[in-house]
mmCIF file of C-alpha atoms and ligand atoms in Angstrom:
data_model
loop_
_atom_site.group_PDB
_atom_site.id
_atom_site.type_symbol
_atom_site.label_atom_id
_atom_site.label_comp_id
_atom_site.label_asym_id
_atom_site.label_seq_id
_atom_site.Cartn_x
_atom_site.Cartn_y
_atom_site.Cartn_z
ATOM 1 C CA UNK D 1 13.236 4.859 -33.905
ATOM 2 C CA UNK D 2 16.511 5.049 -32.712
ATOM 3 C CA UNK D 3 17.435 7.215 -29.426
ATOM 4 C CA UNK D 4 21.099 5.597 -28.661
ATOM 5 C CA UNK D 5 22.698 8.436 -26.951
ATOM 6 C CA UNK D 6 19.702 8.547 -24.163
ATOM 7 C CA UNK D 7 20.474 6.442 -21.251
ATOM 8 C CA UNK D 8 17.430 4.467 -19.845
ATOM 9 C CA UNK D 9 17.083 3.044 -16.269
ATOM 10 C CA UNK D 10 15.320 -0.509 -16.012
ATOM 11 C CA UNK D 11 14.387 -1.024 -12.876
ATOM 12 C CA UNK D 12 12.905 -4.738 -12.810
ATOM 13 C CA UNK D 13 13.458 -7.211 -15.912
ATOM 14 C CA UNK D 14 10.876 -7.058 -18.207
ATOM 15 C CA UNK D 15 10.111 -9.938 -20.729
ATOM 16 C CA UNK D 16 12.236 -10.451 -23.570
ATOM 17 C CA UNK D 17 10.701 -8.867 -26.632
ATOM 18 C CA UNK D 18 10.135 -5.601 -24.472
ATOM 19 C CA UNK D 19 14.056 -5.484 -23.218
ATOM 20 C CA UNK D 20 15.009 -5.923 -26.875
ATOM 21 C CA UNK D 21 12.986 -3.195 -27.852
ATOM 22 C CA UNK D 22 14.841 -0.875 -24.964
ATOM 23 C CA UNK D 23 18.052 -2.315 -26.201
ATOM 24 C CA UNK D 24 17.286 -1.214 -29.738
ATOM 25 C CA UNK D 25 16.545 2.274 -28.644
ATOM 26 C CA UNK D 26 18.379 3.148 -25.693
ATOM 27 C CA UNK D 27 21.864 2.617 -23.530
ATOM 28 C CA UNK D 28 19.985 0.404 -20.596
ATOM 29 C CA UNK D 29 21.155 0.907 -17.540
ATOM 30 C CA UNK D 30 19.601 -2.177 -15.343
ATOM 31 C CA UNK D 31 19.352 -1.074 -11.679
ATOM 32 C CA UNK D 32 17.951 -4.709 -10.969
ATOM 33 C CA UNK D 33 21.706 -6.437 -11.454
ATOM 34 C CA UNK D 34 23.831 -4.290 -9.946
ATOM 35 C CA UNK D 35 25.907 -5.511 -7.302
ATOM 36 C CA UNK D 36 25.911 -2.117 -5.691
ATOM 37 C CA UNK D 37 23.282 -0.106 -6.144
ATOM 38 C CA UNK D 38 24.078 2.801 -4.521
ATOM 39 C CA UNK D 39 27.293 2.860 -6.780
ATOM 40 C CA UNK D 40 25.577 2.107 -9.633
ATOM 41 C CA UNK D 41 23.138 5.096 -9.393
ATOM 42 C CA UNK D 42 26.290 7.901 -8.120
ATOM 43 C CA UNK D 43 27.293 6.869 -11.535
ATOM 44 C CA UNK D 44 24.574 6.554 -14.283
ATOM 45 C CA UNK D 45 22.093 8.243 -12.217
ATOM 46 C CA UNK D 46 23.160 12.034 -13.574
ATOM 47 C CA UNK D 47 22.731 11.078 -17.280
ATOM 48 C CA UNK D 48 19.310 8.950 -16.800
ATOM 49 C CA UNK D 49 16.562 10.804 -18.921
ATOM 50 C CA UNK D 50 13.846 7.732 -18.846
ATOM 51 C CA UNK D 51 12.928 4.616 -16.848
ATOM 52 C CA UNK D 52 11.498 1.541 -18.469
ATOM 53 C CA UNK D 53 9.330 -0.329 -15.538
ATOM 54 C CA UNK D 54 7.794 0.546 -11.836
ATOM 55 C CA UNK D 55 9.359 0.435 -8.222
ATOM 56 C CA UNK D 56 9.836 4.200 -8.695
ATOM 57 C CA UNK D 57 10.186 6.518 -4.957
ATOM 58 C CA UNK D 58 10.574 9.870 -4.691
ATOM 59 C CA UNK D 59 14.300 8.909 -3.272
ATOM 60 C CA UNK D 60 15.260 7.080 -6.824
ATOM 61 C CA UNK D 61 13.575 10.195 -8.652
ATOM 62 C CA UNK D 62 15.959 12.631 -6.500
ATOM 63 C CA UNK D 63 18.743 10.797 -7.524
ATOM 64 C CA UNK D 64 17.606 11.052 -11.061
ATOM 65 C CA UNK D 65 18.353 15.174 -12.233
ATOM 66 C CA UNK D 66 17.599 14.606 -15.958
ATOM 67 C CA UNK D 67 14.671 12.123 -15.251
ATOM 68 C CA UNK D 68 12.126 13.247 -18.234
ATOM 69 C CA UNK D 69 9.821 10.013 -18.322
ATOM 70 C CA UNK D 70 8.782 6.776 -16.645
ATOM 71 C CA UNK D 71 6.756 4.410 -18.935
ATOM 72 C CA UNK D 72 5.203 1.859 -16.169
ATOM 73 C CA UNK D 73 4.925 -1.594 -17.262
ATOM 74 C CA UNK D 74 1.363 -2.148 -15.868
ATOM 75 C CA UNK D 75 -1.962 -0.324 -15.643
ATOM 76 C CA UNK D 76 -1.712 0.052 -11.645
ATOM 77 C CA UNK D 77 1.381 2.250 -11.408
ATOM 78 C CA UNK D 78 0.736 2.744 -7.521
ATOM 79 C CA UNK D 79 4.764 1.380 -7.136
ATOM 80 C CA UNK D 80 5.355 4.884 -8.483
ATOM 81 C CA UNK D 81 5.292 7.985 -6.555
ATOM 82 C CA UNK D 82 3.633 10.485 -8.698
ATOM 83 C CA UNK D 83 3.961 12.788 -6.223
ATOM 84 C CA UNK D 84 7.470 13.084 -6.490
ATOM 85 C CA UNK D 85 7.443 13.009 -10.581
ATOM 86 C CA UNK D 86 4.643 15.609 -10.893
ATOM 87 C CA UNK D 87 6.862 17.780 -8.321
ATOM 88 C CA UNK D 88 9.836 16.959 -10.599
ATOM 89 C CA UNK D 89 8.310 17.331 -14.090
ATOM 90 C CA UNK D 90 8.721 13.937 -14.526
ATOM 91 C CA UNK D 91 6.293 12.435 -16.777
ATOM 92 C CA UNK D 92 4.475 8.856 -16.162
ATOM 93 C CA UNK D 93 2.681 6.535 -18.533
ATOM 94 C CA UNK D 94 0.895 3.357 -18.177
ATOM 95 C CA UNK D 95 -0.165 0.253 -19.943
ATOM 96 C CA UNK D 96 -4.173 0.802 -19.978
ATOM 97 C CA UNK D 97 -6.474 -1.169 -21.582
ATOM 98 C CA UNK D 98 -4.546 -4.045 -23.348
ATOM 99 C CA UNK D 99 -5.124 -5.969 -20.768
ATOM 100 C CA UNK D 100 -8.669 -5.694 -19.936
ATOM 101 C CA UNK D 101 -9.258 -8.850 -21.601
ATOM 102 C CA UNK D 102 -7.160 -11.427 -19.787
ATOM 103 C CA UNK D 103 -7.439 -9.837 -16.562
ATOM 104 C CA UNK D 104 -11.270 -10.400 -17.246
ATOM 105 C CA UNK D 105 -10.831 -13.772 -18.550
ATOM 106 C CA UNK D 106 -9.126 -14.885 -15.084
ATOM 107 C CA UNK D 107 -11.492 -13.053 -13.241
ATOM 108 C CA UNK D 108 -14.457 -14.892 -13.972
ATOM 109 C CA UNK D 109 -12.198 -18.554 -14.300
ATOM 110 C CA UNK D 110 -11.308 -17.579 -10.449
ATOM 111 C CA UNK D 111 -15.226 -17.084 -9.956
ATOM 112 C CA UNK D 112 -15.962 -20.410 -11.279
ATOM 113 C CA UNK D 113 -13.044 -22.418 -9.653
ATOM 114 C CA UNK D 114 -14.003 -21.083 -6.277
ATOM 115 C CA UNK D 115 -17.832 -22.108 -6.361
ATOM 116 C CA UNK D 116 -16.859 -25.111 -8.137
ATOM 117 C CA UNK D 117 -13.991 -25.483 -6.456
ATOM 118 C CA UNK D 118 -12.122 -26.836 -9.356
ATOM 119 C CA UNK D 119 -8.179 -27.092 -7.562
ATOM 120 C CA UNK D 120 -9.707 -29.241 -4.727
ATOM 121 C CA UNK D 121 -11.613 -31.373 -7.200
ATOM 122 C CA UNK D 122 -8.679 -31.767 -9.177
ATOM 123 C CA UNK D 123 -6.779 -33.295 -6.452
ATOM 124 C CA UNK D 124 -9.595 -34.980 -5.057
ATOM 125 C CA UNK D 125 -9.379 -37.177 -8.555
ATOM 126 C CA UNK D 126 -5.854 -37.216 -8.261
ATOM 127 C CA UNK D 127 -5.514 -38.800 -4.531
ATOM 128 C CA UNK D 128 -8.102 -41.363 -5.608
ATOM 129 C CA UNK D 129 -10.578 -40.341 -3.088
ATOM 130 C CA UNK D 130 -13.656 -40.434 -5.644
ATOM 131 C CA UNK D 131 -14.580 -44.281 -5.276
ATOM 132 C CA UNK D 132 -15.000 -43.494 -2.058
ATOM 133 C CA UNK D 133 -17.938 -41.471 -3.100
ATOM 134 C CA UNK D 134 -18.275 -37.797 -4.831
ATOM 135 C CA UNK D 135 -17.120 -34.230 -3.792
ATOM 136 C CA UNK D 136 -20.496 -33.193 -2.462
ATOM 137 C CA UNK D 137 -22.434 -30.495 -4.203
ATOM 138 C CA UNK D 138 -22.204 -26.670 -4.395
ATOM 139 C CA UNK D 139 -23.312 -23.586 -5.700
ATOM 140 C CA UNK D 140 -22.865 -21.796 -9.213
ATOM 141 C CA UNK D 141 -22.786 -18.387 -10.685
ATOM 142 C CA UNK D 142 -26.088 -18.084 -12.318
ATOM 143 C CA UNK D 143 -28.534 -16.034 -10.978
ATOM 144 C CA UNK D 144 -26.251 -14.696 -8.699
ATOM 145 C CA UNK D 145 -25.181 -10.562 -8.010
ATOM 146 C CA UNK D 146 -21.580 -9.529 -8.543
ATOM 147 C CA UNK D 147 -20.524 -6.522 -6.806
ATOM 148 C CA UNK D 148 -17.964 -5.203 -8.358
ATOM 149 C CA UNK D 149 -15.631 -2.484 -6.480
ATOM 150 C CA UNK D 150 -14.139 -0.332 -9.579
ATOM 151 C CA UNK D 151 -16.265 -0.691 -12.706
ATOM 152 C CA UNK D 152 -13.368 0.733 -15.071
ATOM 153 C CA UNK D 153 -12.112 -0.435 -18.161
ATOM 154 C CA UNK D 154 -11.710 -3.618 -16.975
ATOM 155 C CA UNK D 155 -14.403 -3.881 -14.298
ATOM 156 C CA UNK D 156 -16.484 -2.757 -17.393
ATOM 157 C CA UNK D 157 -15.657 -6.095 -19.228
ATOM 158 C CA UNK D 158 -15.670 -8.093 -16.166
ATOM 159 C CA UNK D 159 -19.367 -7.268 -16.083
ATOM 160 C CA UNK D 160 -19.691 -8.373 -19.571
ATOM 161 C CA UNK D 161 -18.911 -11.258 -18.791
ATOM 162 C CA UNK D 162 -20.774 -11.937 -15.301
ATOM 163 C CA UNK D 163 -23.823 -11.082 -17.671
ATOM 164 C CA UNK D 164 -22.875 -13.823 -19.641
ATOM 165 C CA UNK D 165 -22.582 -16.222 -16.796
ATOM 166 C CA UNK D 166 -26.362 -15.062 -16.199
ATOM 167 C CA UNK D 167 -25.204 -12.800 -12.917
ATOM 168 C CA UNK D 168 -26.783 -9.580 -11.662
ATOM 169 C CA UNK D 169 -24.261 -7.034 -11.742
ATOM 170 C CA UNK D 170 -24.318 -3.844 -9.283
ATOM 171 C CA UNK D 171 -21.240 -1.474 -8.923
ATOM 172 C CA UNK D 172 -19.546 0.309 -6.148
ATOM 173 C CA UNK D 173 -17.138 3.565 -7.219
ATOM 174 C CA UNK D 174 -16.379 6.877 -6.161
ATOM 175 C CA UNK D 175 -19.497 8.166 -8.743
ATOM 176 C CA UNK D 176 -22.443 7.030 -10.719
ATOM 177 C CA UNK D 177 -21.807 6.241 -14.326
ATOM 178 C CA UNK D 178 -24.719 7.349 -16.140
ATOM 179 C CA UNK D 179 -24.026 5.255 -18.924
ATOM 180 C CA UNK D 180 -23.935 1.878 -17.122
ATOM 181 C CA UNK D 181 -27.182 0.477 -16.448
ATOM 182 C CA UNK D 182 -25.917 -1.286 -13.710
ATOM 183 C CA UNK D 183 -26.944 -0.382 -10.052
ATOM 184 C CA UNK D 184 -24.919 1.743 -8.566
ATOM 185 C CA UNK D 185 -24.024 2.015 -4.424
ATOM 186 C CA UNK D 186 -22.405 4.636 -2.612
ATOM 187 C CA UNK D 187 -21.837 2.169 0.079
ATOM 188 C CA UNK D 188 -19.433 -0.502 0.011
ATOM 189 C CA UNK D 189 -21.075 -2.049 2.903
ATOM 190 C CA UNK D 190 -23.998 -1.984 1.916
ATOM 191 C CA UNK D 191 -23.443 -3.339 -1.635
ATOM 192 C CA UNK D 192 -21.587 -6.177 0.526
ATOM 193 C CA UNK D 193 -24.506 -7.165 2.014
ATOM 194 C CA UNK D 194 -26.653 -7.402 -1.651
ATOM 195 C CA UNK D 195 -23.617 -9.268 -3.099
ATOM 196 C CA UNK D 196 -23.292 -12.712 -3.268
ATOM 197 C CA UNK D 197 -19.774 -12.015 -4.885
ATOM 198 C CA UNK D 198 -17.339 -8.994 -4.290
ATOM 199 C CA UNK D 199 -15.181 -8.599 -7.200
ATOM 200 C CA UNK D 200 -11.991 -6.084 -6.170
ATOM 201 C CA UNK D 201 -10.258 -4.545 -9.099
ATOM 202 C CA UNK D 202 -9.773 -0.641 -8.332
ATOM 203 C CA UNK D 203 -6.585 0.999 -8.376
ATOM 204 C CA UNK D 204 -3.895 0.278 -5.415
ATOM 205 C CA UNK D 205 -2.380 3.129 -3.290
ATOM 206 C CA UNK D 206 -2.941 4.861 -0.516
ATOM 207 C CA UNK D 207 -6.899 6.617 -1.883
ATOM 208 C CA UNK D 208 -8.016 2.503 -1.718
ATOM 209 C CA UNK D 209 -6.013 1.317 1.592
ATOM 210 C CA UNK D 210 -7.809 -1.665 3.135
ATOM 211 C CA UNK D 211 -11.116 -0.520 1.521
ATOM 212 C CA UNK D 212 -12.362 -4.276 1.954
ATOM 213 C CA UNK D 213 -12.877 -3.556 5.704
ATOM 214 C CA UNK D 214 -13.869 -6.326 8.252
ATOM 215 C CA UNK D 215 -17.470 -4.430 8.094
ATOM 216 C CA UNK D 216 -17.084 -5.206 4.096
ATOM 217 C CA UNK D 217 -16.480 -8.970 4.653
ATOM 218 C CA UNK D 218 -18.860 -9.262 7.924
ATOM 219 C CA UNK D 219 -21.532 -7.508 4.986
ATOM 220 C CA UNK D 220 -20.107 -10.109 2.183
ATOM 221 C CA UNK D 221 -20.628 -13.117 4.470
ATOM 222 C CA UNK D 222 -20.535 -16.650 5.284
ATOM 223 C CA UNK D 223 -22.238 -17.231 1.847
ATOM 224 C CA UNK D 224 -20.843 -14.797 0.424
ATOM 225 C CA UNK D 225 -17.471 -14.877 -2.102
ATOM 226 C CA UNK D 226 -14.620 -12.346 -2.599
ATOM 227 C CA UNK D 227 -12.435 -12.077 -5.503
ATOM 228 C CA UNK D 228 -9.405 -9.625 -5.444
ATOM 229 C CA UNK D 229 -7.432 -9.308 -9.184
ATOM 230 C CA UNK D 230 -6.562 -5.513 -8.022
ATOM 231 C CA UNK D 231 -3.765 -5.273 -5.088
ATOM 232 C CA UNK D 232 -3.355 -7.150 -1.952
ATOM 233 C CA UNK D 233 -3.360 -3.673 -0.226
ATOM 234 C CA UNK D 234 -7.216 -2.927 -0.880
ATOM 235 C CA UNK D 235 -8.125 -5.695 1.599
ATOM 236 C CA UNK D 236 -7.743 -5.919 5.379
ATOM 237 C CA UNK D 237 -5.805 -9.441 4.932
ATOM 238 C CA UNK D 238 -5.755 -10.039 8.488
ATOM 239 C CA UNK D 239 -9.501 -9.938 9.081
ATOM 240 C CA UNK D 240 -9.961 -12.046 6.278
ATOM 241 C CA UNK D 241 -7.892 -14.500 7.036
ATOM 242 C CA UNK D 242 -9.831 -14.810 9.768
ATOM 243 C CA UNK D 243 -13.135 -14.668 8.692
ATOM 244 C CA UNK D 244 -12.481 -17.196 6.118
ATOM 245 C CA UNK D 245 -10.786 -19.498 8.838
ATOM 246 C CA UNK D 246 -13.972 -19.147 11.206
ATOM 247 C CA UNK D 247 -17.004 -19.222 8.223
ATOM 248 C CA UNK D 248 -17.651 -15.781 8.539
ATOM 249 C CA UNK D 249 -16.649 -15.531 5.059
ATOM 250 C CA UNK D 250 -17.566 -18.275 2.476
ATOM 251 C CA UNK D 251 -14.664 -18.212 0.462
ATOM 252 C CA UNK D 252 -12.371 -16.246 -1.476
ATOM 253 C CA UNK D 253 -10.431 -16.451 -4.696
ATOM 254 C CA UNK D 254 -7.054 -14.239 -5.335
ATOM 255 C CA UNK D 255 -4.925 -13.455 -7.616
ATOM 256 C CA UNK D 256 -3.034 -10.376 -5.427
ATOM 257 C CA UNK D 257 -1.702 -10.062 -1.707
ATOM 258 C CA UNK D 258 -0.751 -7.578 0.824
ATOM 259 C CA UNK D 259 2.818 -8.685 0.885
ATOM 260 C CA UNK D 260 3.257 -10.958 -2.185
ATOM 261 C CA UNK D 261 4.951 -13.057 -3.265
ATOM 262 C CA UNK D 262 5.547 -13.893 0.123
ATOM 263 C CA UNK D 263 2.161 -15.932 1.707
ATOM 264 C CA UNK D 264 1.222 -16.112 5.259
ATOM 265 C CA UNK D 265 1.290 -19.544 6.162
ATOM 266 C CA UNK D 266 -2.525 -19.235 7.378
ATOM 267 C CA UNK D 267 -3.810 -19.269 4.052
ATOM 268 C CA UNK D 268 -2.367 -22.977 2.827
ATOM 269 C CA UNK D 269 -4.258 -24.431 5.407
ATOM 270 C CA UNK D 270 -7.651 -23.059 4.043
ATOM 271 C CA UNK D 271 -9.857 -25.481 1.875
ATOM 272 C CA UNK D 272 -12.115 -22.251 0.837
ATOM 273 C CA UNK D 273 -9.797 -20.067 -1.411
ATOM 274 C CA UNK D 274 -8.582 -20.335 -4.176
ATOM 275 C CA UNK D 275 -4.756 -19.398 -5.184
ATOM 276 C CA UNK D 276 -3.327 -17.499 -7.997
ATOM 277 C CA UNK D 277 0.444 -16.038 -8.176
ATOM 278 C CA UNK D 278 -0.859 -12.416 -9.578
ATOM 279 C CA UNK D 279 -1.572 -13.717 -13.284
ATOM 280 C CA UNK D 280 -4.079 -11.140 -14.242
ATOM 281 C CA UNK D 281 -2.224 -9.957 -17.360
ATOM 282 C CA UNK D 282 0.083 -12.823 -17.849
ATOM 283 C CA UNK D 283 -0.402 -14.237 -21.227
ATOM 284 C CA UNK D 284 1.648 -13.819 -23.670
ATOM 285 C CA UNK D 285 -0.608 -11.832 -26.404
ATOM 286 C CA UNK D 286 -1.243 -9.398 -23.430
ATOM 287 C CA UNK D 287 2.281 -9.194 -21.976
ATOM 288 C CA UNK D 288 3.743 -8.232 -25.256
ATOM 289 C CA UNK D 289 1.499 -6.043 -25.755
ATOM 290 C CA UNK D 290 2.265 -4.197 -22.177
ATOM 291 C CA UNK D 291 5.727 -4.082 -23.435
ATOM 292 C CA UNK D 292 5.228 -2.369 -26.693
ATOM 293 C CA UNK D 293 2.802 0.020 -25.247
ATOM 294 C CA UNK D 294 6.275 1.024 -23.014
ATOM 295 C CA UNK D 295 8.060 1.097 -25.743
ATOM 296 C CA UNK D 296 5.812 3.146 -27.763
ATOM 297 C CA UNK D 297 5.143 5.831 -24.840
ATOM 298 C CA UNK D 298 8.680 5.999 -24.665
ATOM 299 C CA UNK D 299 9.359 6.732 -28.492
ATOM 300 C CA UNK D 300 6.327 9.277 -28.717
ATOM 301 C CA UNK D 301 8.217 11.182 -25.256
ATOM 302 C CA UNK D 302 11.366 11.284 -27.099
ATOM 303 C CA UNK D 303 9.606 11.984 -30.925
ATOM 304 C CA UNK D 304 7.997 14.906 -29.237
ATOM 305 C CA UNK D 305 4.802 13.607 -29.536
ATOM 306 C CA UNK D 306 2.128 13.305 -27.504
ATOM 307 C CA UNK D 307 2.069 10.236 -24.614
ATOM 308 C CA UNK D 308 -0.272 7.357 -25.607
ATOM 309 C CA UNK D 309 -1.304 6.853 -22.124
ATOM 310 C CA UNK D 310 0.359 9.396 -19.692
ATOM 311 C CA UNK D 311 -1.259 9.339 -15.682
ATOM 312 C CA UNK D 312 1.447 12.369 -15.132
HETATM 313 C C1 LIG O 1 1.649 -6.266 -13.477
HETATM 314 C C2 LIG O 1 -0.533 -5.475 -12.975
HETATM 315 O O1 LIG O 1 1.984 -5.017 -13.872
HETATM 316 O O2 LIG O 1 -0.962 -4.051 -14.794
HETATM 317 C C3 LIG O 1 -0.940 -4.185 -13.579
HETATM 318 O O3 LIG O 1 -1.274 -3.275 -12.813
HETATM 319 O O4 LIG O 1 -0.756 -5.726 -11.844
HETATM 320 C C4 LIG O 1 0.184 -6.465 -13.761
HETATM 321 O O5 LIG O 1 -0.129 -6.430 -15.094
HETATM 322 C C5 LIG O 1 2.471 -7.282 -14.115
HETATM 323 O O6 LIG O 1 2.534 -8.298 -13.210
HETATM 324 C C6 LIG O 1 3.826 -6.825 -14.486
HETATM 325 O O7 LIG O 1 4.630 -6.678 -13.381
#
């Protein structure tokens, strides 16, 4: 598939076998390297007719006139005002699914890391504090309920794999799913309160802001865990920063912050978390296929075919 003559806006870099891809298909235009971008836009912005990645406000989509498509690298496409596109005719896909699996796969290695607390015992070995006697005991998954907040596609094999871990699983969403057998709450609080974990991973933006309330944590408790894979913004930070500092949280284990990549300091000095640098989807199997799923969104658009995964 060859589309040359259409210019394409990138907009962050994407990994290598995705960009060559663009570069097969499409002049790329990438907004992420120029040295001015306002320039750069009063000049290729007129003849852009598709963007490859997210970042995407109704101000860049003004500037945009012959804007057709943006193909989101990433299931969450809440960086993208869809707003704006729907009100422009600008179409928007996503990369669903592919990814279920490693986000999964971290999910529940975040789970066990935190109750075994795996990074401290790692440097506990490592500053040669065990002959000086062992790390003390602690809790583990089994027999344990998972609340999970969002059982989609990949809350759905998140559960999976709790089950295999020997975990109750119970589910909090905006409806029942008849098909699930799990149980289902219309209360985030109150599921809270019957977890012993809360497992976050429902869509960012502005439908899910600060969801996790300080009632949610005060409900989770000082035994209780909280894992976020989702988006920083679905948590009040502040309050659980806070809660985790004074025990009125037991611990929590993230992979996704309000503000990221930059940390409030107050975390480092917490021995009850557990730290990830967003890695949900980051393997390589899954990242490439992310990218190709752009790609192929992108070549369906301009095939006239209909979008693999279109959310507008
Ligand atoms: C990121 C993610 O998109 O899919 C999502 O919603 O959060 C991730 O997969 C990834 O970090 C690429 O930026």
């Amino acid at each position: 598939m060859t589309h040359q003559a259409i210019d394409l806006l990138q907009t962050h870099a994407l990994l290598d076998s995705c960009e060559a891809a663009l570069a097969e298909r499409f002049t790329v235009h990438k907004l992420h390297e120029a040295a001015d971008p306002a320039a750069f836009l009063a000049e290729h912005g007129p003849s852009i007719r598709a963007i490859a990645g997210g970042a995407v406000s109704a101000d860049l989509i003004a500037q945009l006139p012959a804007l057709e498509i943006i193909a989101n690298f990433g299931v969450g496409y809440d960086s993208i005002d869809t707003h704006a596109a729907r009100a422009a005719n600008v179409r928007v896909t996503n990369t669903p699914s592919v990814l279920n699996d490693a986000v999964a796969e971290l999910t529940i290695g975040l789970m066990i890391a935190l109750a075994r607390r795996i990074p401290q015992a790692d440097q506990f070995v490592r500053q040669g504090r065990w002959p000086q006697g062992g790390m003390g005991l602690l809790s583990e998954l089994t027999g344990k309920t998972v609340g999970i907040l969002g059982l989609g596609r990949i809350g759905k094999e998140i559960a999976s794999r709790a089950q295999a871990m020997k975990m109750r699983v119970v589910y909090y969403g905006r409806h029942r799913q008849e098909s699930e057998p799990h149980v289902f709450y219309d209360n985030l609080v109150d599921m809270a309160r019957d977890s012993d974990w809360l497992v976050v991973i429902a869509p960012g933006g502005k439908g899910t802001e600060r969801i996790v309330s300080r009632e949610v944590l005060e409900a989770l408790g000082p035994q209780g865990n909280l894992v976020n894979v989702a988006r920083g913004t679905l948590i009040d930070e502040p309050a659980m920063l806070e809660l985790l500092a004074s025990g009125g949280l037991g611990g929590a284990a993230l992979d996704v912050f309000e503000n990221e990549p930059a940390m409030p300091e107050a975390f480092f000095a917490l021995d009850n978390v557990v730290l990830s640098p967003h890695q949900g989807s980051a393997t390589v199997q899954t990242r490439n296929a992310m990218g190709a799923l752009v790609v192929a969104n992108l070549d369906a658009h301009f095939a006239g075919e209909p979008l693999i995964s279109a959310v507008v």
